[in-house]
Coordinates of N, CA and C and ligand atoms in Angstrom, one line a residue:
M237 N -75.8 198.4 171.4 CA -74.8 198.6 172.8 C -74.6 197.5 173.4
S238 N -74.5 196.5 174.4 CA -74.6 194.6 174.4 C -75.8 195.1 175.6
R239 N -75.5 194.0 176.3 CA -75.5 194.3 177.8 C -74.5 195.1 178.9
W240 N -73.3 194.8 178.1 CA -72.1 195.3 179.1 C -72.1 196.4 179.0
S241 N -72.8 196.9 179.0 CA -72.9 198.8 178.4 C -72.8 199.7 179.5
L242 N -71.8 200.3 179.9 CA -71.4 201.0 180.7 C -73.1 202.1 180.9
S243 N -72.6 202.8 179.3 CA -74.5 203.8 179.6 C -76.1 203.3 179.2
A244 N -76.1 202.1 178.7 CA -77.0 200.8 179.3 C -77.5 200.5 180.8
G245 N -77.3 201.4 181.7 CA -76.3 200.5 182.5 C -77.1 200.0 183.3
A246 N -75.3 198.9 182.9 CA -75.8 197.3 183.5 C -75.1 197.5 184.9
L247 N -75.1 198.8 185.1 CA -74.3 198.4 186.6 C -74.7 197.2 188.0
C248 N -74.9 196.6 187.3 CA -76.4 195.6 188.6 C -75.4 195.2 189.8
G249 N -76.5 194.8 190.3 CA -75.1 193.9 192.1 C -76.3 194.4 193.1
A250 N -76.4 193.9 194.1 CA -77.0 194.4 195.5 C -76.2 195.2 195.8
L251 N -76.8 196.3 196.1 CA -76.7 197.8 197.0 C -76.9 197.4 198.7
I252 N -76.0 198.4 198.8 CA -75.6 197.3 200.2 C -75.5 198.8 201.1
V253 N -75.6 199.3 202.7 CA -75.3 200.6 202.8 C -73.7 200.2 203.7
L254 N -72.2 200.8 203.4 CA -71.7 201.4 204.8 C -71.2 202.1 204.4
G255 N -71.2 201.6 206.7 CA -70.5 203.9 207.3 C -70.9 204.6 206.4
G256 N -72.4 204.7 205.0 CA -72.4 206.3 204.0 C -72.9 206.0 202.8
S257 N -71.7 204.3 202.8 CA -71.3 205.0 201.5 C -71.7 203.7 200.8
A258 N -72.7 204.1 199.7 CA -73.0 202.8 199.3 C -72.0 202.1 198.7
V259 N -72.4 200.5 198.6 CA -71.0 199.7 198.3 C -72.2 198.6 197.5
A260 N -71.7 197.9 196.2 CA -71.8 197.2 195.3 C -71.4 195.9 196.1
S261 N -71.9 195.0 195.6 CA -72.3 193.5 196.4 C -72.1 193.1 195.7
G262 N -71.2 191.7 194.8 CA -71.7 191.0 194.6 C -70.6 190.6 193.1
P263 N -70.3 191.4 192.9 CA -69.6 191.7 191.7 C -69.7 191.2 190.5
E264 N -70.6 192.8 189.6 CA -71.2 192.0 188.4 C -69.5 192.6 187.6
P265 N -68.8 193.0 187.3 CA -68.5 193.5 186.4 C -68.6 194.5 185.5
V266 N -68.2 195.5 184.9 CA -68.9 195.8 184.0 C -67.6 196.0 182.4
R267 N -67.6 194.8 181.3 CA -66.5 195.0 179.9 C -66.8 196.4 179.5
L268 N -65.1 197.1 179.2 CA -65.6 197.9 178.2 C -65.7 197.3 176.5
P269 N -66.4 198.2 176.5 CA -65.8 198.7 174.7 C -64.5 198.0 174.8
A270 N -64.5 197.1 173.8 CA -62.4 196.3 173.1 C -61.9 197.9 173.0
P271 N -60.8 197.7 173.0 CA -60.5 199.1 172.9 C -59.6 199.6 171.3
Q272 N -60.0 201.0 170.8 CA -59.7 200.8 169.1 C -58.0 201.4 169.5
K273 N -57.0 200.3 168.7 CA -56.0 200.0 169.4 C -55.4 201.0 168.2
A274 N -55.3 200.8 166.8 CA -55.4 202.5 166.0 C -55.4 203.7 166.1
G275 N -55.1 204.3 165.0 CA -55.0 205.6 165.0 C -54.5 206.5 165.9
G276 N -54.8 208.0 166.7 CA -54.3 208.9 167.0 C -53.8 210.0 166.4
K277 N -53.3 211.1 166.8 CA -52.1 211.7 166.4 C -51.2 210.6 166.2
P278 N -49.7 211.4 165.9 CA -48.7 211.1 164.9 C -48.1 211.2 166.8
L279 N -47.1 209.7 167.8 CA -46.7 210.8 168.8 C -45.9 212.0 169.1
M280 N -44.9 211.9 168.4 CA -44.3 213.3 168.1 C -45.5 214.9 168.3
Q281 N -46.0 214.7 168.1 CA -47.4 215.5 167.8 C -47.9 215.4 169.2
C282 N -48.2 214.7 169.9 CA -48.4 214.2 171.1 C -47.7 214.5 172.3
L283 N -45.8 213.9 172.1 CA -45.2 215.0 172.7 C -45.3 216.6 173.0
A284 N -45.2 217.0 171.5 CA -45.8 218.8 171.3 C -46.2 219.3 171.6
E285 N -47.3 218.6 172.0 CA -48.6 219.0 172.7 C -49.5 218.7 174.0
R286 N -48.9 217.6 174.5 CA -48.9 217.0 175.7 C -48.8 219.1 176.7
H287 N -50.3 218.4 177.6 CA -49.3 219.9 178.4 C -50.5 219.0 180.5
S288 N -49.9 219.7 180.8 CA -51.4 220.2 182.2 C -52.1 221.5 181.9
E289 N -53.9 220.5 182.3 CA -54.7 221.5 181.7 C -56.2 221.6 183.9
R290 N -56.6 222.0 184.0 CA -57.2 222.7 184.5 C -58.4 222.8 185.2
A291 N -59.1 222.7 183.5 CA -60.5 223.7 183.3 C -61.7 222.3 182.8
F292 N -62.5 221.9 183.2 CA -63.3 220.8 182.1 C -63.9 221.6 182.6
A293 N -65.1 220.3 181.0 CA -66.6 220.2 180.8 C -67.6 219.9 181.7
D294 N -68.3 220.8 181.2 CA -69.4 219.3 182.2 C -69.4 218.2 181.5
R295 N -69.3 217.5 181.1 CA -69.5 216.3 179.9 C -68.9 214.9 180.5
P296 N -69.3 214.1 181.2 CA -69.2 212.3 180.4 C -67.4 212.1 179.8
L297 N -66.9 211.5 179.5 CA -66.7 210.7 179.0 C -67.7 209.5 178.3
P298 N -67.3 209.6 177.2 CA -68.1 208.2 176.4 C -67.1 207.2 176.9
D299 N -67.8 205.8 176.7 CA -67.6 204.3 177.3 C -66.3 203.7 175.8
Q300 N -66.0 204.4 174.6 CA -65.4 204.1 173.7 C -64.2 204.8 174.2
V301 N -64.4 206.1 174.5 CA -62.9 206.9 175.1 C -62.0 206.0 176.0
L302 N -62.5 205.9 177.1 CA -63.0 205.8 178.4 C -62.4 204.8 178.2
S303 N -62.7 203.8 177.4 CA -61.6 202.5 177.5 C -60.4 202.8 177.0
N304 N -60.9 203.0 176.4 CA -59.5 203.8 174.7 C -58.3 204.5 175.8
L305 N -58.9 204.9 177.0 CA -58.0 205.7 177.6 C -57.3 204.8 178.8
L306 N -58.2 203.7 179.6 CA -57.7 203.0 180.7 C -56.1 202.0 179.1
W307 N -56.9 201.0 178.3 CA -56.3 200.8 177.3 C -54.6 200.6 177.8
A308 N -54.8 202.0 177.2 CA -54.1 203.4 177.1 C -52.5 203.0 178.2
A309 N -53.8 203.1 179.0 CA -52.8 204.2 180.6 C -52.1 202.4 180.7
W310 N -51.9 201.1 181.1 CA -51.6 200.2 181.6 C -52.8 198.8 181.5
G311 N -53.5 199.1 180.0 CA -53.9 197.6 179.9 C -53.2 196.2 179.0
V312 N -53.9 195.9 179.0 CA -53.2 194.4 178.2 C -52.2 195.0 176.8
N313 N -51.2 194.8 177.0 CA -51.0 195.3 174.4 C -50.0 193.0 174.5
R314 N -49.1 192.0 175.2 CA -49.2 191.9 175.1 C -50.1 190.1 175.8
P315 N -50.6 190.0 175.5 CA -52.1 188.7 175.2 C -51.5 187.2 175.9
E316 N -50.8 186.9 175.1 CA -49.9 186.3 175.5 C -48.8 186.4 176.8
A317 N -48.1 187.3 177.3 CA -47.8 186.7 178.3 C -48.5 188.1 179.8
G318 N -49.3 188.5 179.7 CA -49.4 189.6 180.4 C -49.9 190.7 180.4
K319 N -48.6 191.4 179.8 CA -47.6 192.8 179.6 C -48.4 193.7 179.1
R320 N -48.4 194.7 179.8 CA -48.8 196.1 179.7 C -48.6 196.9 179.4
T321 N -49.3 197.7 178.6 CA -49.1 199.3 177.5 C -47.0 200.0 178.7
A322 N -48.0 199.7 179.9 CA -46.4 200.3 180.7 C -45.9 199.3 182.2
P323 N -44.6 199.6 181.9 CA -43.4 198.7 182.1 C -43.7 199.0 184.1
S324 N -43.1 197.8 184.1 CA -42.9 197.6 185.7 C -42.3 197.4 186.8
A325 N -41.1 197.6 187.2 CA -40.0 197.3 188.0 C -40.4 195.3 188.1
N326 N -39.4 194.5 187.9 CA -39.6 193.3 187.8 C -41.4 192.4 187.4
N327 N -41.6 193.2 186.7 CA -42.7 192.9 185.8 C -43.9 192.7 187.4
R328 N -44.0 193.6 188.1 CA -44.8 193.5 189.6 C -45.8 193.8 189.3
Q329 N -46.3 194.5 188.2 CA -47.8 194.7 187.5 C -48.4 195.6 189.2
E330 N -48.1 195.8 190.1 CA -48.6 196.6 191.5 C -49.6 197.9 191.7
I331 N -49.4 198.5 190.8 CA -50.3 199.7 190.7 C -52.0 199.7 189.7
S332 N -53.0 199.4 190.9 CA -54.5 199.9 190.1 C -54.6 201.1 190.4
V333 N -55.8 200.8 189.6 CA -55.8 202.0 188.5 C -57.5 201.8 189.4
Y334 N -57.8 203.1 189.8 CA -59.4 203.2 190.3 C -59.6 204.5 189.4
V335 N -61.2 204.4 188.9 CA -61.7 205.1 188.0 C -63.2 205.3 189.1
A336 N -62.3 207.4 189.2 CA -63.7 207.7 189.6 C -64.6 209.0 189.1
R337 N -66.2 208.6 189.0 CA -67.1 208.7 187.7 C -68.0 209.5 189.2
A338 N -68.6 210.8 188.4 CA -70.6 210.6 188.5 C -71.3 210.0 189.1
D339 N -71.1 208.2 188.4 CA -71.5 207.4 188.6 C -71.3 206.3 189.6
G340 N -69.8 206.8 191.2 CA -69.4 205.5 191.3 C -68.2 205.3 191.5
L341 N -67.6 204.0 192.0 CA -65.9 204.0 191.8 C -65.8 203.1 191.6
Y342 N -65.2 202.9 190.6 CA -64.7 201.5 189.2 C -63.0 201.4 190.4
L343 N -62.7 199.8 189.8 CA -61.0 199.2 189.5 C -61.0 199.2 188.6
Y344 N -60.4 199.5 187.7 CA -59.7 198.6 186.4 C -59.8 197.2 186.0
D345 N -60.1 196.2 185.5 CA -59.3 195.1 185.7 C -59.1 194.8 184.6
A346 N -57.4 195.1 183.9 CA -56.8 195.3 182.5 C -57.0 193.6 181.9
T347 N -57.8 193.0 182.7 CA -57.4 191.2 181.6 C -58.6 191.1 180.9
D348 N -59.2 191.1 181.9 CA -60.8 191.3 181.4 C -61.1 192.6 180.6
H349 N -60.2 193.8 180.2 CA -61.2 195.2 180.3 C -62.1 195.4 179.9
A350 N -62.4 195.6 182.2 CA -63.8 196.2 182.4 C -62.9 196.6 183.8
L351 N -64.1 196.9 184.5 CA -64.2 198.3 185.9 C -64.6 197.0 186.7
E352 N -64.5 196.9 187.3 CA -65.3 196.5 188.4 C -65.8 197.4 189.1
R353 N -67.4 197.1 190.1 CA -68.2 198.2 190.9 C -67.3 198.0 192.1
I354 N -67.3 199.7 193.0 CA -66.5 199.5 193.9 C -68.0 200.4 194.7
L355 N -67.4 201.7 194.8 CA -69.0 202.4 194.8 C -70.0 202.9 193.8
S356 N -71.4 203.2 194.7 CA -72.0 203.5 193.4 C -71.8 205.3 193.9
S357 N -71.5 206.3 195.4 CA -71.3 207.4 195.2 C -69.9 208.4 195.0
D358 N -70.6 209.6 194.0 CA -69.8 209.7 193.3 C -68.5 210.5 194.3
I359 N -67.3 209.9 194.4 CA -65.9 210.2 195.1 C -64.9 211.7 194.4
R360 N -65.4 212.0 192.9 CA -63.8 213.0 192.0 C -63.8 214.3 193.4
A361 N -65.1 215.0 194.1 CA -63.8 216.2 194.4 C -62.9 215.4 196.3
A362 N -63.3 214.5 196.7 CA -62.2 213.7 197.7 C -61.4 213.6 197.1
T363 N -61.1 213.2 195.5 CA -59.5 212.5 195.2 C -58.1 213.3 195.4
G364 N -58.6 215.1 196.0 CA -57.8 215.5 195.1 C -58.3 216.7 196.5
R365 N -57.0 217.8 196.6 CA -57.2 218.9 197.9 C -57.6 220.2 197.2
Q366 N -57.8 220.1 195.5 CA -58.2 221.4 194.8 C -59.4 220.9 194.3
E367 N -60.1 222.5 193.7 CA -61.3 222.4 193.2 C -61.8 221.9 191.5
Y368 N -60.9 221.8 190.9 CA -60.3 221.9 189.4 C -61.3 220.1 189.6
V369 N -60.8 219.1 190.4 CA -60.5 217.6 190.7 C -61.8 216.8 190.7
G370 N -62.8 217.7 190.8 CA -64.4 217.6 191.1 C -65.4 217.7 190.4
E371 N -64.3 218.7 189.3 CA -65.2 218.2 188.4 C -65.2 218.5 186.2
A372 N -63.4 217.8 186.7 CA -63.3 216.2 185.7 C -63.8 216.1 185.7
A373 N -64.1 214.8 184.6 CA -65.6 213.8 183.8 C -64.7 212.3 184.5
V374 N -63.3 212.4 184.8 CA -63.0 211.5 184.8 C -62.4 211.5 186.2
N375 N -61.5 210.5 187.2 CA -60.2 211.6 188.1 C -59.9 209.7 188.6
L376 N -58.6 209.5 187.6 CA -57.9 207.8 188.0 C -57.4 207.9 189.6
V377 N -57.1 206.8 189.6 CA -56.4 206.8 191.2 C -55.6 205.6 191.7
Y378 N -54.1 206.4 191.3 CA -52.9 205.1 191.1 C -52.2 204.5 192.4
V379 N -53.5 203.3 193.3 CA -52.7 202.9 194.7 C -51.8 201.7 193.6
A380 N -50.7 202.1 194.5 CA -49.7 200.6 195.1 C -50.1 199.9 195.9
D381 N -50.4 198.1 195.2 CA -50.6 197.2 196.4 C -49.2 196.8 196.9
T382 N -48.5 197.2 198.1 CA -46.6 196.4 198.0 C -46.9 195.4 198.1
T383 N -47.4 194.1 198.4 CA -47.6 192.8 198.5 C -47.5 192.0 196.9
K384 N -47.5 192.9 196.8 CA -47.1 192.7 194.7 C -45.8 193.1 194.4
M385 N -44.6 193.9 195.1 CA -44.4 193.8 195.0 C -42.2 193.3 195.1
K386 N -41.3 194.0 194.8 CA -39.8 192.4 195.1 C -38.9 192.9 196.4
A387 N -39.7 194.9 196.3 CA -39.0 195.5 196.8 C -39.3 195.7 198.2
T388 N -37.8 195.8 199.0 CA -37.6 195.1 200.7 C -38.4 196.5 201.7
T389 N -37.2 197.2 200.7 CA -37.2 198.2 201.3 C -38.2 199.4 201.5
E390 N -38.5 200.8 202.2 CA -38.9 201.5 201.6 C -38.8 202.6 201.0
E391 N -37.5 202.4 201.5 CA -37.1 203.6 199.7 C -36.9 203.0 199.1
T392 N -37.2 201.3 198.4 CA -37.5 200.8 197.4 C -38.7 201.0 196.5
I393 N -39.6 200.5 197.4 CA -41.1 200.4 197.8 C -41.8 201.9 197.0
N394 N -40.9 202.9 197.6 CA -41.4 204.4 197.3 C -41.1 204.5 195.9
L395 N -39.3 204.3 195.2 CA -39.2 204.9 193.8 C -39.8 203.2 193.0
Y396 N -39.9 202.8 193.3 CA -40.8 201.5 192.2 C -42.3 201.9 192.0
A397 N -42.8 202.0 192.7 CA -44.3 202.8 193.0 C -44.4 203.7 192.5
G398 N -43.0 205.1 192.6 CA -43.6 206.2 192.2 C -43.4 206.3 190.6
A399 N -42.6 205.3 189.6 CA -41.5 205.5 188.6 C -42.6 204.5 188.0
D400 N -43.4 203.1 188.4 CA -44.3 202.9 187.3 C -45.6 203.7 187.4
T401 N -45.6 204.1 188.6 CA -47.2 205.2 188.7 C -46.7 206.2 186.8
G402 N -45.3 206.1 187.1 CA -45.2 208.0 186.0 C -45.6 207.9 184.9
F403 N -45.0 206.4 184.4 CA -45.1 205.4 182.9 C -46.6 205.9 182.4
I404 N -47.4 205.3 183.5 CA -49.4 205.3 183.9 C -49.6 206.1 182.9
A405 N -49.5 207.8 183.6 CA -49.1 208.7 183.8 C -49.0 209.8 182.5
E406 N -48.3 209.2 182.3 CA -47.5 209.7 181.2 C -48.7 209.0 180.0
N407 N -48.6 207.8 179.6 CA -49.1 207.2 178.8 C -50.8 207.9 178.8
V408 N -51.5 208.4 180.0 CA -52.2 209.2 180.6 C -52.2 210.8 179.5
Y409 N -51.0 210.6 179.5 CA -50.8 212.5 179.4 C -51.0 212.1 177.7
L410 N -50.1 211.5 177.5 CA -50.2 211.6 175.6 C -51.4 210.8 174.5
F411 N -51.9 209.9 175.4 CA -53.7 209.8 175.2 C -54.5 210.7 175.3
C412 N -54.3 212.2 176.5 CA -55.7 212.9 176.0 C -54.7 214.4 175.6
A413 N -53.0 213.9 174.9 CA -52.3 214.9 174.3 C -53.4 214.2 172.7
S414 N -53.7 213.0 172.8 CA -54.5 212.0 170.9 C -55.1 213.3 171.2
E415 N -56.4 213.1 171.7 CA -57.8 213.1 171.5 C -58.2 214.1 172.1
G416 N -57.2 214.7 172.6 CA -57.7 216.3 172.6 C -58.1 216.8 173.6
L417 N -58.0 215.9 175.0 CA -58.0 215.7 176.6 C -58.5 216.4 177.1
A418 N -58.4 217.5 177.7 CA -57.3 217.9 179.4 C -57.1 217.2 180.3
C419 N -55.7 216.7 181.5 CA -55.9 216.2 182.0 C -55.2 217.2 182.8
C420 N -54.3 216.8 184.3 CA -53.8 217.0 185.1 C -53.5 216.1 186.2
V421 N -52.3 215.3 186.4 CA -51.5 215.0 187.7 C -51.2 215.3 188.4
R422 N -51.7 214.7 189.7 CA -51.8 215.4 191.0 C -51.1 214.1 192.1
A423 N -50.7 214.8 192.6 CA -49.6 214.4 194.4 C -51.2 215.6 195.5
M424 N -51.2 216.5 194.6 CA -51.8 216.6 196.9 C -53.8 217.0 196.6
I425 N -53.1 215.2 197.3 CA -54.4 214.3 197.4 C -54.3 213.9 199.0
D426 N -55.3 214.6 199.4 CA -55.7 213.6 201.2 C -55.9 212.1 201.7
R427 N -54.4 212.0 201.7 CA -54.5 210.2 201.4 C -55.3 209.3 202.4
D428 N -55.0 209.9 203.7 CA -56.3 209.1 205.3 C -57.1 209.3 204.4
A429 N -57.6 210.4 203.7 CA -58.7 210.3 204.0 C -59.3 209.2 202.5
L430 N -59.1 209.5 201.5 CA -59.4 208.6 200.5 C -59.7 207.6 200.5
A431 N -58.2 207.1 201.3 CA -58.4 205.3 201.4 C -59.3 204.9 202.6
K432 N -59.9 205.4 203.2 CA -60.6 205.6 203.8 C -61.9 205.4 202.8
T433 N -63.2 206.4 201.9 CA -63.5 206.9 201.6 C -63.5 205.5 200.4
M434 N -62.6 205.1 199.8 CA -61.9 203.6 199.3 C -62.8 203.0 199.3
G435 N -62.3 202.6 201.1 CA -61.5 201.3 201.2 C -61.5 200.7 200.9
L436 N -59.2 200.6 201.5 CA -57.7 200.5 200.9 C -57.4 199.6 202.4
G437 N -57.0 198.9 201.1 CA -56.5 198.1 203.5 C -54.5 198.6 202.7
P438 N -54.5 198.4 203.9 CA -52.8 199.3 204.5 C -52.2 198.6 203.8
E439 N -52.2 198.2 202.6 CA -51.3 197.7 202.1 C -51.3 197.9 201.3
Q440 N -52.3 198.8 200.7 CA -52.5 199.6 199.9 C -52.3 201.2 200.1
R441 N -51.5 201.7 198.9 CA -51.0 203.0 198.6 C -51.4 203.2 197.6
I442 N -51.6 205.1 197.9 CA -52.6 205.7 197.1 C -50.6 207.0 197.0
V443 N -50.8 206.2 195.1 CA -49.5 207.3 194.2 C -50.1 208.6 194.8
L444 N -50.7 208.7 193.5 CA -51.0 209.4 192.4 C -52.3 210.2 192.2
A445 N -52.8 210.9 191.9 CA -54.5 210.6 191.1 C -54.2 211.5 189.6
H446 N -55.2 211.8 188.3 CA -54.8 211.9 187.6 C -56.5 212.5 187.3
S447 N -56.8 214.5 186.9 CA -57.7 214.4 186.5 C -57.7 214.9 185.3
I448 N -59.3 213.9 184.9 CA -59.1 213.7 182.7 C -61.1 214.3 182.7
G449 N -60.8 214.8 181.9 CA -62.0 215.7 181.5 C -62.1 216.0 179.7
Y450 N -62.9 216.8 179.3 CA -62.7 217.7 178.1 C -62.7 219.2 178.5
P451 N -61.7 219.7 177.5 CA -61.7 220.8 178.0 C -62.6 222.2 178.2
A452 N -62.7 223.0 179.7 CA -63.7 223.5 179.3 C -63.3 224.7 178.1
P453 N -64.7 224.8 178.1 CA -64.8 225.8 176.9 C -63.5 226.9 176.1
A454 N -63.5 228.1 177.7 CA -62.0 229.0 177.4 C -61.1 228.4 177.2
A455 N -60.4 227.3 177.9 CA -59.1 226.6 177.9 C -59.0 226.4 176.6
E456 N -60.4 225.7 175.6 CA -59.7 225.1 174.1 C -59.4 225.9 173.9
E457 N -60.2 227.5 173.5 CA -59.8 228.4 172.5 C -58.2 228.5 173.0
T458 N -57.9 228.4 173.9 CA -56.0 228.9 174.0 C -55.5 227.8 173.8
H459 N -55.6 226.3 173.0 CA -54.2 225.9 172.4 C -55.4 225.2 171.4
Ligands
FMN564 C1 -45.9 214.3 190.9 C2 -46.5 215.3 189.8 C3 -47.3 216.1 190.8 C4 -48.4 216.9 190.6 N1 -48.4 217.6 191.1 C5 -49.7 217.9 191.5 C6 -51.0 218.4 191.9 O1 -51.2 217.8 193.0 N2 -52.5 219.5 191.3 C7 -52.0 219.8 190.8 O2 -51.9 220.7 189.8 N3 -50.0 219.6 189.6 C8 -50.1 218.9 189.7 N4 -48.6 218.1 188.6 C9 -48.9 219.5 187.3 C10 -47.3 219.8 187.6 O3 -48.1 220.7 188.5 C11 -48.1 220.4 186.2 O4 -46.6 219.1 185.2 C12 -46.6 220.8 186.0 O5 -46.8 222.7 186.2 C13 -45.6 221.4 183.9 O6 -46.8 221.9 183.4 P1 -46.8 220.5 181.9 O7 -48.2 219.6 182.2 O8 -48.1 221.4 181.2 O9 -45.6 220.4 181.6 C14 -48.2 217.2 189.5 C15 -47.1 216.8 188.3 C16 -46.3 215.5 188.9 C17 -45.6 215.4 188.0

C-alpha cells in the first residue's frame, strides 16, 4: 500500500480540539485506491437483490470496497466533463457525501477520489435516530449545498436535492446488492444536532443518510 493508504495510518494533519470534537486541521487528503470499474453482478441480478437491511456485522469495509462504493455512489465517470455516476439537476452537483466511520468523519472529494478528514471522532451513532446506525461500518450523510443550486424556491430546492440524493442512494443500493453488503437509506435523523456535530453551515442541508456494512451473520443466512 502507498503512503496514501487509509489503513496505513496516513491520516495526518495536526489535531485541534473544538467544542469537544477533535477536528483535523491542515487538510491532508487521504487518497483512495483507484476504483475497480469492471466486474460486479449483472445489473438485473442487482435489481433483483436490492433491499434494505438493518443488521450489521462488526467488520470494517476494506479501503478498496469503500473506494468502489464511493465511486459507484457519486464518483466522476467522465473526467473530461467532470460528470458523475449519478445525474443532478442542471448538473449542479450540489450533493456532498460525508463518510462517517469508526475512525472519524470524512468528506468525499470525487475529483481527486480522496477523503478529506473533517473530524477524528466516531459520530456514526449521531447520524440517525435508530440503534443499528451506530453499528454500521460506514454511514454516508448526503448534504445539499444550496448555494450551488439554480433552484430559487424552497419547493424546487427540496425537490432537486431530494431527487439528486435519491439517484446517489440508489447507486449505493445497487452496489451493495452487487457486493453482498447490507445497507439502508434513512430519513430519520436529528438534522439540527447532526449538522452541529458535523460543523455544517446554514447553506448546507442534510437530506438523507445511508448505513452500510457487511450483513450480520444471522441476516446473511436468510438472504
Ligand atoms: C426517503 C426514504 C427514507 C427512509 N428512511 C428510513 C429510516 O429513517 N429508517 C429506516 O430504517 N429505513 C428507512 N428507509 C428505508 C425504507 O423503510 C425501505 O426502503 C422500505 O421499507 C422498503 O424496503 P426495501 O428497501 O427493502 O425495498 C427509507 C427509505 C427511503 C426511500
